[in-house]
Short mmCIF file of C-alpha atoms and ligand atoms in Angstrom, two decimals:
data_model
loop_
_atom_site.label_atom_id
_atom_site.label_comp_id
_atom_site.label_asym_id
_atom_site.label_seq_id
_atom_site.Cartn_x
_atom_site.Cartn_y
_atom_site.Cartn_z
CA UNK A 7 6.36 15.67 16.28
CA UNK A 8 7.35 14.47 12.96
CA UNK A 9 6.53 11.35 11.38
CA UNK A 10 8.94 9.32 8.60
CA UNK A 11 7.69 6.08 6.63
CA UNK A 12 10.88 4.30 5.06
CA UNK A 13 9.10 1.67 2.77
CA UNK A 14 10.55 -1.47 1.98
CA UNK A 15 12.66 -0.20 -0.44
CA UNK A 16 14.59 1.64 1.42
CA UNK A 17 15.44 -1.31 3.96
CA UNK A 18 15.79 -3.69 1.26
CA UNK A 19 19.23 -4.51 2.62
CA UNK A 20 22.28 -4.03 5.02
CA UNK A 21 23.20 -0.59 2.62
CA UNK A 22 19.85 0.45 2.84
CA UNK A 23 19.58 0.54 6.12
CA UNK A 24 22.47 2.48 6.82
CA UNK A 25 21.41 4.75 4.32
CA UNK A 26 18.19 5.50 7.17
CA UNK A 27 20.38 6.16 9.33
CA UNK A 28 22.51 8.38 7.92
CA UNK A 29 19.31 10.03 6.58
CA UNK A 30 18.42 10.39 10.23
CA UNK A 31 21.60 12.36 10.77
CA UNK A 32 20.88 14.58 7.99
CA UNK A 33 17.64 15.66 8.98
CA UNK A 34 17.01 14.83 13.09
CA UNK A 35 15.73 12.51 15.02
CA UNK A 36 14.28 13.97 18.21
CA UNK A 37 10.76 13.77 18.32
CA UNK A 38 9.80 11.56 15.70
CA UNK A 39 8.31 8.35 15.05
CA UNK A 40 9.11 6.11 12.56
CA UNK A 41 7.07 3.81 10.29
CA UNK A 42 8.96 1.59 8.35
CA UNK A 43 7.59 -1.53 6.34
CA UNK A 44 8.81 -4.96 6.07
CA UNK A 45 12.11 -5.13 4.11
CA UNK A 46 12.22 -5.53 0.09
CA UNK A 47 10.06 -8.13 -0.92
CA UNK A 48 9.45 -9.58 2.51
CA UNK A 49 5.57 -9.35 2.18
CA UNK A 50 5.15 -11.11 -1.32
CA UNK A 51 7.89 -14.11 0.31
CA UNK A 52 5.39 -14.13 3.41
CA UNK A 53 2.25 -14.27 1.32
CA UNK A 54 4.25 -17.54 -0.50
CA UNK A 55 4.17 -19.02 2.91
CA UNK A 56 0.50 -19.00 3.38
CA UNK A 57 -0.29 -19.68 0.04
CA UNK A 58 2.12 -23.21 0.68
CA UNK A 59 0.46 -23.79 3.95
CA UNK A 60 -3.11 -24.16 2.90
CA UNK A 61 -2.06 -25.82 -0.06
CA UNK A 62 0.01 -28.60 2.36
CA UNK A 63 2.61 -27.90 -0.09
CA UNK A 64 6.05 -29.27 -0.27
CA UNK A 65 7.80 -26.24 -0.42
CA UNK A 66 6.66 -24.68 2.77
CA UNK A 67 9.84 -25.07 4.49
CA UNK A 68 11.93 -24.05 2.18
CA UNK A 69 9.63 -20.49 1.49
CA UNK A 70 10.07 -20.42 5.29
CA UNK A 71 14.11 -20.69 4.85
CA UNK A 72 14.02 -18.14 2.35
CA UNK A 73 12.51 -15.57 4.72
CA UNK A 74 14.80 -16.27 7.87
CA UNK A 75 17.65 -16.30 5.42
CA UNK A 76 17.24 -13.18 3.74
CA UNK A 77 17.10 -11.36 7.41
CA UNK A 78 19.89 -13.82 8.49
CA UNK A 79 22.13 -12.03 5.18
CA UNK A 80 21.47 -8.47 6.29
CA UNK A 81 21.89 -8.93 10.29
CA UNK A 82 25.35 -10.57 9.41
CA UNK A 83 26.08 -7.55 6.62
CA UNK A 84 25.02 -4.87 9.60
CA UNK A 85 26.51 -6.43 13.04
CA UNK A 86 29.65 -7.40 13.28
CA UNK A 87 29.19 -9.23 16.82
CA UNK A 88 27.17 -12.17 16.16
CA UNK A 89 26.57 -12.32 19.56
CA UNK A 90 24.51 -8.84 19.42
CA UNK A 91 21.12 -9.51 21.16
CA UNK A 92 19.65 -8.56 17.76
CA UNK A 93 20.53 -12.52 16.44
CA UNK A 94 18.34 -14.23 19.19
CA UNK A 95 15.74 -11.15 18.88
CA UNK A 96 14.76 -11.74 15.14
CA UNK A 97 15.46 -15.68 15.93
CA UNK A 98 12.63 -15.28 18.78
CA UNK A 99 10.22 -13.49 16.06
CA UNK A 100 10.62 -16.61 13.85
CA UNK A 101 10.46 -19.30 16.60
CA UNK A 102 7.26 -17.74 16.95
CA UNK A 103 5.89 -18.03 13.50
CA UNK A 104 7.29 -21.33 13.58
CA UNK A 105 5.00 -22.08 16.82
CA UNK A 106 1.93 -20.68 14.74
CA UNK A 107 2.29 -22.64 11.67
CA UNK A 108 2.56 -25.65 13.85
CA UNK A 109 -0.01 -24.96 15.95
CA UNK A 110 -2.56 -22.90 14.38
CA UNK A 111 -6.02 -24.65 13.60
CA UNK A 112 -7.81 -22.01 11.82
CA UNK A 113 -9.37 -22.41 8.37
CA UNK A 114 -10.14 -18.90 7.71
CA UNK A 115 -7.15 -17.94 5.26
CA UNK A 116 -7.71 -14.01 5.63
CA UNK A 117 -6.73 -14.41 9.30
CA UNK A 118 -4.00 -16.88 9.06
CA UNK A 119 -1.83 -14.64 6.06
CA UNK A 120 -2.42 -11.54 8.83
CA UNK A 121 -0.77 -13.39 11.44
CA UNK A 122 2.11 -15.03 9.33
CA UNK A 123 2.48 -11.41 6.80
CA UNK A 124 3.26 -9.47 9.83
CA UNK A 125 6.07 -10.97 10.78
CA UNK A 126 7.99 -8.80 7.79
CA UNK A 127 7.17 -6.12 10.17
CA UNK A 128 7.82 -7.25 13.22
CA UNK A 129 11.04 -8.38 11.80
CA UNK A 130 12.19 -5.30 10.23
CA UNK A 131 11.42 -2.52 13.00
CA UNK A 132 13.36 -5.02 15.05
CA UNK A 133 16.34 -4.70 13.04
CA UNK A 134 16.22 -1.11 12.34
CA UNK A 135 15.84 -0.54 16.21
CA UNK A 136 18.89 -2.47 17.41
CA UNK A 137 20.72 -1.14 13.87
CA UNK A 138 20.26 2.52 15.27
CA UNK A 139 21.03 1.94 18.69
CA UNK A 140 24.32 -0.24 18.08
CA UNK A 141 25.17 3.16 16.00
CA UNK A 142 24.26 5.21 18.91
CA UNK A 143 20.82 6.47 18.35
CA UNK A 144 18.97 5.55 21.17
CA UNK A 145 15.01 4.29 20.07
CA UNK A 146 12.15 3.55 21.62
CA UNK A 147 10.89 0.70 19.84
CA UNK A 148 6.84 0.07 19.85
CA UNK A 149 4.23 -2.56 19.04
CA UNK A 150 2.08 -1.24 16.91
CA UNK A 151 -0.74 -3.40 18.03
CA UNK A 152 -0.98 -1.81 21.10
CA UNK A 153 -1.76 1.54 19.34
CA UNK A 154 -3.71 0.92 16.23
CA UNK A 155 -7.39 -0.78 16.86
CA UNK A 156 -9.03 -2.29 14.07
CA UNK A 157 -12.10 -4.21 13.36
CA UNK A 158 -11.64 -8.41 12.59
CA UNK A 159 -11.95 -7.75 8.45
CA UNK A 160 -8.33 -9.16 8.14
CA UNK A 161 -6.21 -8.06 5.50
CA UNK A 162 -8.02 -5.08 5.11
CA UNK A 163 -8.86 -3.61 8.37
CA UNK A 164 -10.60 -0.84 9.07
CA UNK A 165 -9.65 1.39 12.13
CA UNK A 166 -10.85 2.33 14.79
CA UNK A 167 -10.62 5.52 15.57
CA UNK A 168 -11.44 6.53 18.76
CA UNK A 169 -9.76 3.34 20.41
CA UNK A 170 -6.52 3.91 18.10
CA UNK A 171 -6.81 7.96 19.36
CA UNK A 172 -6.99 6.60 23.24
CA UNK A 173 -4.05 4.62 22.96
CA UNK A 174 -2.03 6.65 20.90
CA UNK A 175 -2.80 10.04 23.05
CA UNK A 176 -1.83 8.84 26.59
CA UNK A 177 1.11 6.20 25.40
CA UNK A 178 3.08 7.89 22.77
CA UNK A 179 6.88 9.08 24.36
CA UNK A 180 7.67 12.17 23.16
CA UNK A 181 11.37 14.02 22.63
CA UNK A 182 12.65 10.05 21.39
CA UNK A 183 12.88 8.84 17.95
CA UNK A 184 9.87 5.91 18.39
CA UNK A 185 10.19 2.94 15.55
CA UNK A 186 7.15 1.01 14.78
CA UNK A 187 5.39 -1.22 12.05
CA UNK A 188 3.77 0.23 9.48
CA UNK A 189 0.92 -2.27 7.97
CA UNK A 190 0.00 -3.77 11.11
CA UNK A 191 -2.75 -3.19 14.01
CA UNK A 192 -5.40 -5.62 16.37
CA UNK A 193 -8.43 -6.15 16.54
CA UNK A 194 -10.58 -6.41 19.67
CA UNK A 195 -9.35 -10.20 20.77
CA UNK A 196 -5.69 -8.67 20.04
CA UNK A 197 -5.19 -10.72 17.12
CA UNK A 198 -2.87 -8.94 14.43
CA UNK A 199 -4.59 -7.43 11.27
CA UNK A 200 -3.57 -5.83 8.40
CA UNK A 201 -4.42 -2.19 6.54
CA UNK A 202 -4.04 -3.86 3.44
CA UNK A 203 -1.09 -4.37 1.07
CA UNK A 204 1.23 -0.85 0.86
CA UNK A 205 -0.82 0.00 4.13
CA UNK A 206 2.42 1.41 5.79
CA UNK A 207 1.77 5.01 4.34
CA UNK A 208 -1.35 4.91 5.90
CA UNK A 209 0.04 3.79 9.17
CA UNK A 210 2.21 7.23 9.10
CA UNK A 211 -1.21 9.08 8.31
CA UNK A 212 -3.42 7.50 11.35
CA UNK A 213 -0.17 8.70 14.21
CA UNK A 214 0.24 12.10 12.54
CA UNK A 215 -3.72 12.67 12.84
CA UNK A 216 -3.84 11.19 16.70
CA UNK A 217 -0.72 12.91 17.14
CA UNK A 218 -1.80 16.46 15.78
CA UNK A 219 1.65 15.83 13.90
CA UNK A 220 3.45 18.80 12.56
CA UNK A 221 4.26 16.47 8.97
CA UNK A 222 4.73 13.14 7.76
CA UNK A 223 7.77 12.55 5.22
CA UNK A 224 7.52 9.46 3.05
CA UNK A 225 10.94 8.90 2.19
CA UNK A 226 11.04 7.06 -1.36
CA UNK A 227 13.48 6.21 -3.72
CA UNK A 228 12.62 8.58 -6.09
CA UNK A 229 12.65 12.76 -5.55
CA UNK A 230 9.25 13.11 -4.90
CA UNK A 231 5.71 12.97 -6.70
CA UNK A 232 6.54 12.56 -10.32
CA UNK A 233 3.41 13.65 -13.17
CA UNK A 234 4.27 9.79 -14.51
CA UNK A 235 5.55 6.82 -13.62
CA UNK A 236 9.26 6.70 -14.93
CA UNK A 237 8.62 3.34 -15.54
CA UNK A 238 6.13 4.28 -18.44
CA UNK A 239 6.82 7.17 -19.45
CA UNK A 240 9.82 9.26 -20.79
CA UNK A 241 10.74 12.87 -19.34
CA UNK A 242 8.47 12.63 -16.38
CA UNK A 243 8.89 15.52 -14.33
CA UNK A 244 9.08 16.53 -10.14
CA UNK A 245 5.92 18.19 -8.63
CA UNK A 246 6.71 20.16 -5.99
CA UNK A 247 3.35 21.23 -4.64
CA UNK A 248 -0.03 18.92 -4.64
CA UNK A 249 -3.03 20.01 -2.81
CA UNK A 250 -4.43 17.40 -0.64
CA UNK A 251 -7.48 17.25 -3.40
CA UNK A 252 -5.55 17.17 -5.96
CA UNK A 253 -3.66 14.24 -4.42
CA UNK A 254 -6.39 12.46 -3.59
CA UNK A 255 -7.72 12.59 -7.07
CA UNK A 256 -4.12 11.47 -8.35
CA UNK A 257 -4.22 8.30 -5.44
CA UNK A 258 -7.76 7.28 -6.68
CA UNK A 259 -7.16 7.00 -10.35
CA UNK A 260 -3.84 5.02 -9.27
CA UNK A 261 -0.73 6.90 -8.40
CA UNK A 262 1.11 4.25 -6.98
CA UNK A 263 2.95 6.68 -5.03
CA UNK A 264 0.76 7.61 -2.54
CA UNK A 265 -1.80 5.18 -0.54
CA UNK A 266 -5.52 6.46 -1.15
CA UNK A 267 -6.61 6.33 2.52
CA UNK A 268 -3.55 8.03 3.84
CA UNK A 269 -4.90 11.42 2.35
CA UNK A 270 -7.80 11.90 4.16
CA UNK A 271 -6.85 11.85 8.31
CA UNK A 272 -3.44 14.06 6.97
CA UNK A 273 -6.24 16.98 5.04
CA UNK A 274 -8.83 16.72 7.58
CA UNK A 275 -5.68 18.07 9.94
CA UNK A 276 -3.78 19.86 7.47
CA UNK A 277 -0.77 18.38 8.25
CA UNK A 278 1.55 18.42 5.55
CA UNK A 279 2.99 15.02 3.61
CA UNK A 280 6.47 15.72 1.97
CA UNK A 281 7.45 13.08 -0.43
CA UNK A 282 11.62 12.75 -0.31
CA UNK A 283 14.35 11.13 -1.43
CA UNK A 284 16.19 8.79 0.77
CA UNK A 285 19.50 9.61 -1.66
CA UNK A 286 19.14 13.34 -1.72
CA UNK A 287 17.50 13.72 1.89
CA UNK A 288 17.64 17.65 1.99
CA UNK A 289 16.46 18.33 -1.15
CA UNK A 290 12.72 19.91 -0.83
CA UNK A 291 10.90 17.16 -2.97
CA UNK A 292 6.91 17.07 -3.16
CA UNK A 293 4.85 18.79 -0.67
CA UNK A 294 1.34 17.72 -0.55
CA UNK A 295 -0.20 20.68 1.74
CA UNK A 296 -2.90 23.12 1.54
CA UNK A 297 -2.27 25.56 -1.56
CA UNK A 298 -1.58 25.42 -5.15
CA UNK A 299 -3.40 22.27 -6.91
CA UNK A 300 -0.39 21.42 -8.93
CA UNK A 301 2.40 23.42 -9.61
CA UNK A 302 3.86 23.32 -12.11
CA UNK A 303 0.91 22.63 -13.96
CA UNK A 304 1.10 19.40 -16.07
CA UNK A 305 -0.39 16.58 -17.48
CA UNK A 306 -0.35 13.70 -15.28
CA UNK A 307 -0.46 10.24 -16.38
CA UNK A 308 -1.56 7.44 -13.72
CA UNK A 309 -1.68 3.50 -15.57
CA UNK A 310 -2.57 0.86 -13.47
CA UNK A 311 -1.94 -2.97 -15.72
CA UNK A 312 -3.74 -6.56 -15.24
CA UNK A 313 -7.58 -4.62 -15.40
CA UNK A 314 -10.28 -6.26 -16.64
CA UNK A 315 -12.96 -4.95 -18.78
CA UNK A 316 -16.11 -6.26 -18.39
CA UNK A 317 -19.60 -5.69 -20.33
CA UNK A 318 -22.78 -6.52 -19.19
CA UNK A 319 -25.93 -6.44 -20.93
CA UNK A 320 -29.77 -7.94 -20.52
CA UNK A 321 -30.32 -11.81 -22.15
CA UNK A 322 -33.71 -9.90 -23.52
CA UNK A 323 -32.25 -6.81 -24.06
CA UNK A 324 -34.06 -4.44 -22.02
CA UNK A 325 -32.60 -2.08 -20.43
CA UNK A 326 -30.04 -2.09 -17.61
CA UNK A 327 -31.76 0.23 -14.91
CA UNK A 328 -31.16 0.87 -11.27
CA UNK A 329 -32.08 -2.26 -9.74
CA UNK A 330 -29.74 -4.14 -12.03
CA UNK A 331 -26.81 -2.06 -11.29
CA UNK A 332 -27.51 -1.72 -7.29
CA UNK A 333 -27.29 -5.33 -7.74
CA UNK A 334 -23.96 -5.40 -10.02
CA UNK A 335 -22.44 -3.40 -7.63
CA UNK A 336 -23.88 -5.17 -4.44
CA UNK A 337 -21.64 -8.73 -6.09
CA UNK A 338 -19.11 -6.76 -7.18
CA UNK A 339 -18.77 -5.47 -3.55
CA UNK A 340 -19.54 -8.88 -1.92
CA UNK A 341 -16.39 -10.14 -4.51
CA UNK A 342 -14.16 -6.84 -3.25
CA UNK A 343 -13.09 -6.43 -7.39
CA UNK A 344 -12.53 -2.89 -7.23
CA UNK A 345 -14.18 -0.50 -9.81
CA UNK A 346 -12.37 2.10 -11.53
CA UNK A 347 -14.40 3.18 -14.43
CA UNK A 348 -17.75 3.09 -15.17
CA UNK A 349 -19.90 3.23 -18.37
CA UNK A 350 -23.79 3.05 -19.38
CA UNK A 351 -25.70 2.69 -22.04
CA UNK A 352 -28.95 1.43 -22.96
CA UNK A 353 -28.39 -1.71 -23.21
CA UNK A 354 -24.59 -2.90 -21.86
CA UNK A 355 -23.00 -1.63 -18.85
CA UNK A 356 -19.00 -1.89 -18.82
CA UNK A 357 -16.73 -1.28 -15.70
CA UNK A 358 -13.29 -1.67 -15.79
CA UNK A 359 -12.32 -3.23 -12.95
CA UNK A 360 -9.40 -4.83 -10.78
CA UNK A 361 -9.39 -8.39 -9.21
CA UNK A 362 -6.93 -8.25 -6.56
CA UNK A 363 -7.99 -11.26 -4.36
CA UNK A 364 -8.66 -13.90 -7.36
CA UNK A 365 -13.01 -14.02 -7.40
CA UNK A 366 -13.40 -12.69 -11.04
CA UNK A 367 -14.25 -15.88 -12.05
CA UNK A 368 -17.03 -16.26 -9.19
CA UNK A 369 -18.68 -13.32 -9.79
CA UNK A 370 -18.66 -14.30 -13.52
CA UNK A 371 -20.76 -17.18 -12.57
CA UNK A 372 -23.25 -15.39 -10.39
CA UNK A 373 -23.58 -12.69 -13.11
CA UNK A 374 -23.94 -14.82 -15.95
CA UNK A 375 -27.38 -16.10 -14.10
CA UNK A 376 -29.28 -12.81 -15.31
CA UNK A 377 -26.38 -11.06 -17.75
CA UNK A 378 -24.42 -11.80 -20.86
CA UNK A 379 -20.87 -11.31 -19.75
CA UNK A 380 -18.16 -9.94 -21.98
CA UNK A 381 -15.20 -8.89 -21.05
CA UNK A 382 -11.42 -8.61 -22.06
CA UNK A 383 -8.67 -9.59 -20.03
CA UNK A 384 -4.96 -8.06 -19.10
CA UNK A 385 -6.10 -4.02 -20.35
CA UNK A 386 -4.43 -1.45 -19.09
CA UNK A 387 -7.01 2.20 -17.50
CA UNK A 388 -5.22 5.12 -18.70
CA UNK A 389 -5.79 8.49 -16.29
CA UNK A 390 -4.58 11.99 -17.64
CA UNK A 391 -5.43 14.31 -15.06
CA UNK A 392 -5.05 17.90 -16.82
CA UNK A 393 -5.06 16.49 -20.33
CA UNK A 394 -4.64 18.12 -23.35
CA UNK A 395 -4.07 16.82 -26.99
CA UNK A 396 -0.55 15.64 -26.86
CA UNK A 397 -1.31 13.77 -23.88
CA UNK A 398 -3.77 11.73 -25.24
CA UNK A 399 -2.57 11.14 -28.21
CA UNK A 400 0.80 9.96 -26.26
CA UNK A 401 -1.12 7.43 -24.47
CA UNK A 402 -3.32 6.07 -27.87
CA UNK A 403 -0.25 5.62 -30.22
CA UNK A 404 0.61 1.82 -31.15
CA UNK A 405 -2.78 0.37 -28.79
CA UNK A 406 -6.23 -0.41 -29.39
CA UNK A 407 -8.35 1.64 -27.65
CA UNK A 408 -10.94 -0.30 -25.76
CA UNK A 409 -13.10 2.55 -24.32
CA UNK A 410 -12.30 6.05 -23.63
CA UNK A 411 -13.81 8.70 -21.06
CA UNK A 412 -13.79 12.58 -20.94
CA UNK A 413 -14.75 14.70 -18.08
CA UNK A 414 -13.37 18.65 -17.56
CA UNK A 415 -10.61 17.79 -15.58
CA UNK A 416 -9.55 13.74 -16.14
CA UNK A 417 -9.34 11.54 -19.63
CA UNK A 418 -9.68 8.02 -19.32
CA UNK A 419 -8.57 5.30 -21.79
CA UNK A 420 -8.82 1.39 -21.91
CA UNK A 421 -6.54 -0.40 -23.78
CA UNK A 422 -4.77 -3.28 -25.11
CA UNK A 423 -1.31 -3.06 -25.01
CA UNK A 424 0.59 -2.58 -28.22
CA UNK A 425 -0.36 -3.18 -31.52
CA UNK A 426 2.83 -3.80 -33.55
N1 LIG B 515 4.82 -4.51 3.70
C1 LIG B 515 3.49 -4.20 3.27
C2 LIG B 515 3.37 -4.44 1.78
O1 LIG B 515 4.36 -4.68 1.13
C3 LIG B 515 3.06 -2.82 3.64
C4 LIG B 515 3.81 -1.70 2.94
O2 LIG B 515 4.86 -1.92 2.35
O3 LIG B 515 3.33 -0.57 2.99
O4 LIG B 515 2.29 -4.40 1.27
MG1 MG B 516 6.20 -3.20 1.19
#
């Protein structure tokens, strides 16, 4: 069995999503299962909702209307029958969010986006399913909540595996092209929970392990793995072959392309990711497989923005020893601000970290109760894996250079953006 993710990118609209299925005809359908994420910006519209419903505000409704009426837009670009069974299908979906914004009466706002997010899923696979059988592809659409089991840590959930390998093993249809949510799963009470945002990739990952999969394409809007972002850099070039540690390296530091848990399951099985375009479907793009580490062998440049860097060092200056920094890391933990860069020295200790969910200013507080805190906002954590001279000096020119790191293999640089 094969397994495709189509992002939301790729089903960002009614062209889009014929695109998929004329992909489909290009490269087969039998035997595969398909993961495909909420359309466009569906997910950062849904996460508007929540935000307005705990904050009682004003605008709910209309961040509501702007969801049903962005799926409204593409149903009415892709059917020409209004009275397709699609219409009162997605209109069912949304007269049930409706039902649990009214009716909810939970507090815990972790929870509450998980049940209201998913609906960007739920909507989309719907679509896609009824888009590709109204063109003649017959598919077999599934709940994903009946396959992936997950603890109750919403909005980041982690699986579990033997449950998710049960279900998936004995309920999985083979020989049909199956179309589920990426994103998604349930934990124990069947409430829906979330892998955490761009989780979908990872959702491929956990049915090509439980399905012993023979690959799992990630079709993008790009060829394949670049060595840089095109966004930031000029003349970034195709890889064609990753290994799987090599990937995961590139993933950790920040390649946005690929999800850092969706690695792991695919290399413990050596099942194969290929990274394609959804314009070019037959060309080769990136394998990530076992083999060559990188080929060809360049420079690759990873940047992830909005980082903070923070230094900490003792009110009395002694030294900052184990016990401090078990504790550091205990709040920094407790606060989920993710680390990516770590330096000591006698006196200060600096990590360069990321605060997705908004506690920065928490753990400040907490810290500041044994620690002078320093830190500088809005830097941006430089990777070059394979880096040589030019590199670095490409990534220095025109910013200030906060703090830089050099092991055999990977450079690291904080900075402030440009000087001039
Ligand atoms: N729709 C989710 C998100 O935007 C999951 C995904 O796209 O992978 O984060
Ligand atoms: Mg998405």
């Amino acid at each position: 069995m094969r397994i495709f993710k189509f992002g939301g990118a790729s089903v960002k609209d009614a062209a889009g999503i014929k695109n998929v299925y004329d992909v489909l005809q290009k490269v087969g359908y039998e035997d595969v299962l398909f993961v495909v994420s909420a359309m466009g910006k569906t997910t950062n519209a849904l996460e508007v909702v929540v935000k307005d419903y705990f904050e009682k505000s004003a605008s709910l409704q209309s961040s509501i209307q702007e969801v049903k009426k962005y799926h409204n837009q593409i149903l009415l670009d892709l059917f020409e029958d209004e009275k397709s069974p699609v219409f009162k299908a997605v209109n069912d979906l949304f007269s049930e969010l409706d039902y649990f914004l009214n009716h909810n009466k939970s507090p815990n706002y972790n929870f509450v986006y998980d049940q209201i997010v998913s609906f960007g899923e739920l909507v989309s696979t719907t679509i896609l399913s009824h888009y590709m059988t109204y063109r003649g592809i017959k598919t077999n659409w599934i709940d994903v909540r009946n396959y992936i089991k997950t603890d109750a840590t919403y909005r980041d959930a982690e699986v579990d595996w033997d449950a998710t390998q049960k279900c998936i093993a004995k309920n999985i249809k083979r020989k049909v092209l199956n179309i589920t949510q990426g994103f998604l799963g349930a934990d124990e009470n069947g409430f829906t929970t979330t892998l955490g945002r761009e989780g979908s990739d990872y959702t491929a990952a956990i049915f090509a392990y439980c399905l012993n999969a023979e690959s799992v394409t990630i079709w993008k809007d790009v060829p394949g793995v670049m060595n840089a972002d095109p966004r930031y850099f000029e003349n970034a070039s195709l890889l064609n072959q990753i290994s799987y540690r090599e990937a995961i390296e590139l993933a950790f530091y920040g390649a946005s392309v690929i999800h850092p848990k969706t690695l792991q399951p695919l290399q413990k099985k050596e099942i194969p990711l290929y990274v394609k375009s959804f314009i070019e479907p037959l060309l080769p793009g990136t394998s990530v497989s076992k083999g060559a580490d990188l080929e060809p062998h360049l420079p690759c440049f990873i940047v992830k923005k909005n980082q903070l860097l923070m230094s900490l060092s003792s009110i009395d200056f002694s030294f900052i020893m184990e016990e401090n920094i078990s504790e550091i890391f205990a709040l920094l933990h407790q606060f989920k601000i993710k680390v990516s860069l770590i330096q000591n020295s006698a006196i200060s200790f600096s990590v360069c970290i990321e605060d997705k969910f908004g506690n920065f200013n928490d753990l400040k507080t907490m810290l500041s109760k044994k620690f002078k805190v320093a830190y500088n906002e809005n830097v941006s954590l430089y990777t070059i894996r394979h880096f040589n001279d030019k590199a670095a000096q490409m990534v220095e020119e025109n910013k200030v250079v906060l703090l830089k790191q050099v092991s055999r293999e990977t450079m690291q640089i904080v900075t402030k953006e440009s000087i001039d």
